[in-house]
Amino acid sequence: LSSCAALLDIMISPQLGRLSDTVGRRPLLILPPLLALIFRSVAVAWPTVAVLVLVKLLGATLSSTYMVAIKASIADDHSRRGERLTGRLGL
């Protein structure tokens, strides 16, 4: 299940980068944590295997969405100071 989530993450990350450029960073920083909270609440209320698998896959997608937006916003904030950017991103 985790490998499927990782594969989904690899497939969707480039599209998420384009989406963050189109929609903006703020919606992609606010919506994924809220949606993850809702999905995990549903998993707590109905803990069936199908719901847990769906929540795991959606959680991986939301996590990658959030990480793309956070790294892009850090890059935007530090675009003039490249050496500080690499330090902040842990590279």
PDB file of C-alpha atoms in Angstrom:
ATOM      1  CA  LEU A   1       0.000   0.000   0.000  1.00  0.00           C
ATOM      2  CA  SER A   2       2.833   2.386   0.790  1.00  0.00           C
ATOM      3  CA  SER A   3       4.509   1.633  -2.521  1.00  0.00           C
ATOM      4  CA  CYS A   4       1.277   2.486  -4.343  1.00  0.00           C
ATOM      5  CA  ALA A   5       1.120   5.755  -2.431  1.00  0.00           C
ATOM      6  CA  ALA A   6       4.750   6.508  -3.348  1.00  0.00           C
ATOM      7  CA  LEU A   7       4.072   5.747  -7.013  1.00  0.00           C
ATOM      8  CA  LEU A   8       1.046   8.034  -6.904  1.00  0.00           C
ATOM      9  CA  ASP A   9       3.235  10.716  -5.369  1.00  0.00           C
ATOM     10  CA  ILE A  10       5.793  10.404  -8.181  1.00  0.00           C
ATOM     11  CA  MET A  11       3.102  10.563 -10.838  1.00  0.00           C
ATOM     12  CA  ILE A  12       1.231  13.539  -9.431  1.00  0.00           C
ATOM     13  CA  SER A  13       4.061  15.844  -8.248  1.00  0.00           C
ATOM     14  CA  PRO A  14       4.743  17.542 -11.620  1.00  0.00           C
ATOM     15  CA  GLN A  15       1.059  18.358 -12.064  1.00  0.00           C
ATOM     16  CA  LEU A  16       0.924  19.746  -8.539  1.00  0.00           C
ATOM     17  CA  GLY A  17       3.784  22.102  -9.351  1.00  0.00           C
ATOM     18  CA  ARG A  18       1.855  23.462 -12.311  1.00  0.00           C
ATOM     19  CA  LEU A  19      -1.286  23.704 -10.187  1.00  0.00           C
ATOM     20  CA  SER A  20       0.529  25.721  -7.527  1.00  0.00           C
ATOM     21  CA  ASP A  21       1.751  28.114 -10.212  1.00  0.00           C
ATOM     22  CA  THR A  22      -1.783  28.475 -11.588  1.00  0.00           C
ATOM     23  CA  VAL A  23      -3.891  28.593  -8.422  1.00  0.00           C
ATOM     24  CA  GLY A  24      -1.329  30.044  -6.058  1.00  0.00           C
ATOM     25  CA  ARG A  25       0.469  28.749  -3.007  1.00  0.00           C
ATOM     26  CA  ARG A  26      -2.011  29.722  -0.315  1.00  0.00           C
ATOM     27  CA  PRO A  27      -4.839  27.317  -1.275  1.00  0.00           C
ATOM     28  CA  LEU A  28      -2.334  24.477  -1.535  1.00  0.00           C
ATOM     29  CA  LEU A  29      -0.996  25.318   1.920  1.00  0.00           C
ATOM     30  CA  ILE A  30      -4.420  25.543   3.563  1.00  0.00           C
ATOM     31  CA  LEU A  31      -6.578  22.872   1.910  1.00  0.00           C
ATOM     32  CA  PRO A  32      -4.441  19.701   2.214  1.00  0.00           C
ATOM     33  CA  PRO A  33      -4.226  19.721   6.031  1.00  0.00           C
ATOM     34  CA  LEU A  34      -7.952  20.432   6.305  1.00  0.00           C
ATOM     35  CA  LEU A  35      -8.842  17.667   3.848  1.00  0.00           C
ATOM     36  CA  ALA A  36      -6.491  15.258   5.619  1.00  0.00           C
ATOM     37  CA  LEU A  37      -8.280  15.995   8.888  1.00  0.00           C
ATOM     38  CA  ILE A  38     -11.644  15.290   7.272  1.00  0.00           C
ATOM     39  CA  PHE A  39     -10.449  12.065   5.617  1.00  0.00           C
ATOM     40  CA  ARG A  40      -8.873  10.781   8.820  1.00  0.00           C
ATOM     41  CA  SER A  41     -12.025  11.617  10.762  1.00  0.00           C
ATOM     42  CA  VAL A  42     -13.989   9.528   8.264  1.00  0.00           C
ATOM     43  CA  ALA A  43     -11.516   6.680   8.770  1.00  0.00           C
ATOM     44  CA  VAL A  44     -12.054   6.878  12.524  1.00  0.00           C
ATOM     45  CA  ALA A  45     -15.833   6.862  12.105  1.00  0.00           C
ATOM     46  CA  TRP A  46     -15.889   3.987   9.558  1.00  0.00           C
ATOM     47  CA  PRO A  47     -12.747   1.874  10.010  1.00  0.00           C
ATOM     48  CA  THR A  48     -13.264  -0.574   7.150  1.00  0.00           C
ATOM     49  CA  VAL A  49     -10.416  -1.814   4.988  1.00  0.00           C
ATOM     50  CA  ALA A  50     -11.698   0.010   1.907  1.00  0.00           C
ATOM     51  CA  VAL A  51     -11.962   3.310   3.759  1.00  0.00           C
ATOM     52  CA  LEU A  52      -8.509   2.908   5.298  1.00  0.00           C
ATOM     53  CA  VAL A  53      -6.940   2.151   1.902  1.00  0.00           C
ATOM     54  CA  LEU A  54      -8.653   5.152   0.345  1.00  0.00           C
ATOM     55  CA  VAL A  55      -7.580   7.424   3.204  1.00  0.00           C
ATOM     56  CA  LYS A  56      -3.981   6.180   2.915  1.00  0.00           C
ATOM     57  CA  LEU A  57      -3.845   6.936  -0.818  1.00  0.00           C
ATOM     58  CA  LEU A  58      -5.545  10.305  -0.456  1.00  0.00           C
ATOM     59  CA  GLY A  59      -3.299  11.156   2.477  1.00  0.00           C
ATOM     60  CA  ALA A  60      -0.213  10.491   0.380  1.00  0.00           C
ATOM     61  CA  THR A  61      -1.558  12.728  -2.363  1.00  0.00           C
ATOM     62  CA  LEU A  62      -2.374  15.499   0.085  1.00  0.00           C
ATOM     63  CA  SER A  63       1.038  15.199   1.698  1.00  0.00           C
ATOM     64  CA  SER A  64       2.806  15.569  -1.624  1.00  0.00           C
ATOM     65  CA  THR A  65       0.571  18.526  -2.497  1.00  0.00           C
ATOM     66  CA  TYR A  66       1.518  20.241   0.735  1.00  0.00           C
ATOM     67  CA  MET A  67       5.230  19.529   0.308  1.00  0.00           C
ATOM     68  CA  VAL A  68       5.285  20.896  -3.251  1.00  0.00           C
ATOM     69  CA  ALA A  69       3.594  24.100  -2.106  1.00  0.00           C
ATOM     70  CA  ILE A  70       5.818  24.529   0.942  1.00  0.00           C
ATOM     71  CA  LYS A  71       9.041  24.061  -1.025  1.00  0.00           C
ATOM     72  CA  ALA A  72       7.852  26.428  -3.753  1.00  0.00           C
ATOM     73  CA  SER A  73       6.954  29.112  -1.212  1.00  0.00           C
ATOM     74  CA  ILE A  74      10.359  28.733   0.480  1.00  0.00           C
ATOM     75  CA  ALA A  75      12.026  29.045  -2.920  1.00  0.00           C
ATOM     76  CA  ASP A  76       9.986  32.166  -3.679  1.00  0.00           C
ATOM     77  CA  ASP A  77      10.952  33.769  -0.369  1.00  0.00           C
ATOM     78  CA  HIS A  78      14.654  33.037  -0.821  1.00  0.00           C
ATOM     79  CA  SER A  79      15.022  33.476  -4.572  1.00  0.00           C
ATOM     80  CA  ARG A  80      17.689  36.170  -4.242  1.00  0.00           C
ATOM     81  CA  ARG A  81      19.808  34.322  -1.685  1.00  0.00           C
ATOM     82  CA  GLY A  82      20.530  30.900  -3.149  1.00  0.00           C
ATOM     83  CA  GLU A  83      22.929  29.731  -0.457  1.00  0.00           C
ATOM     84  CA  ARG A  84      20.350  30.308   2.282  1.00  0.00           C
ATOM     85  CA  LEU A  85      17.733  28.506   0.208  1.00  0.00           C
ATOM     86  CA  THR A  86      19.769  25.325  -0.004  1.00  0.00           C
ATOM     87  CA  GLY A  87      20.320  25.443   3.744  1.00  0.00           C
ATOM     88  CA  ARG A  88      16.631  25.898   4.463  1.00  0.00           C
ATOM     89  CA  LEU A  89      15.611  23.069   2.138  1.00  0.00           C
ATOM     90  CA  GLY A  90      18.213  20.768   3.673  1.00  0.00           C
ATOM     91  CA  LEU A  91      20.209  20.268   0.473  1.00  0.00           C
TER      92      LEU A  91
END
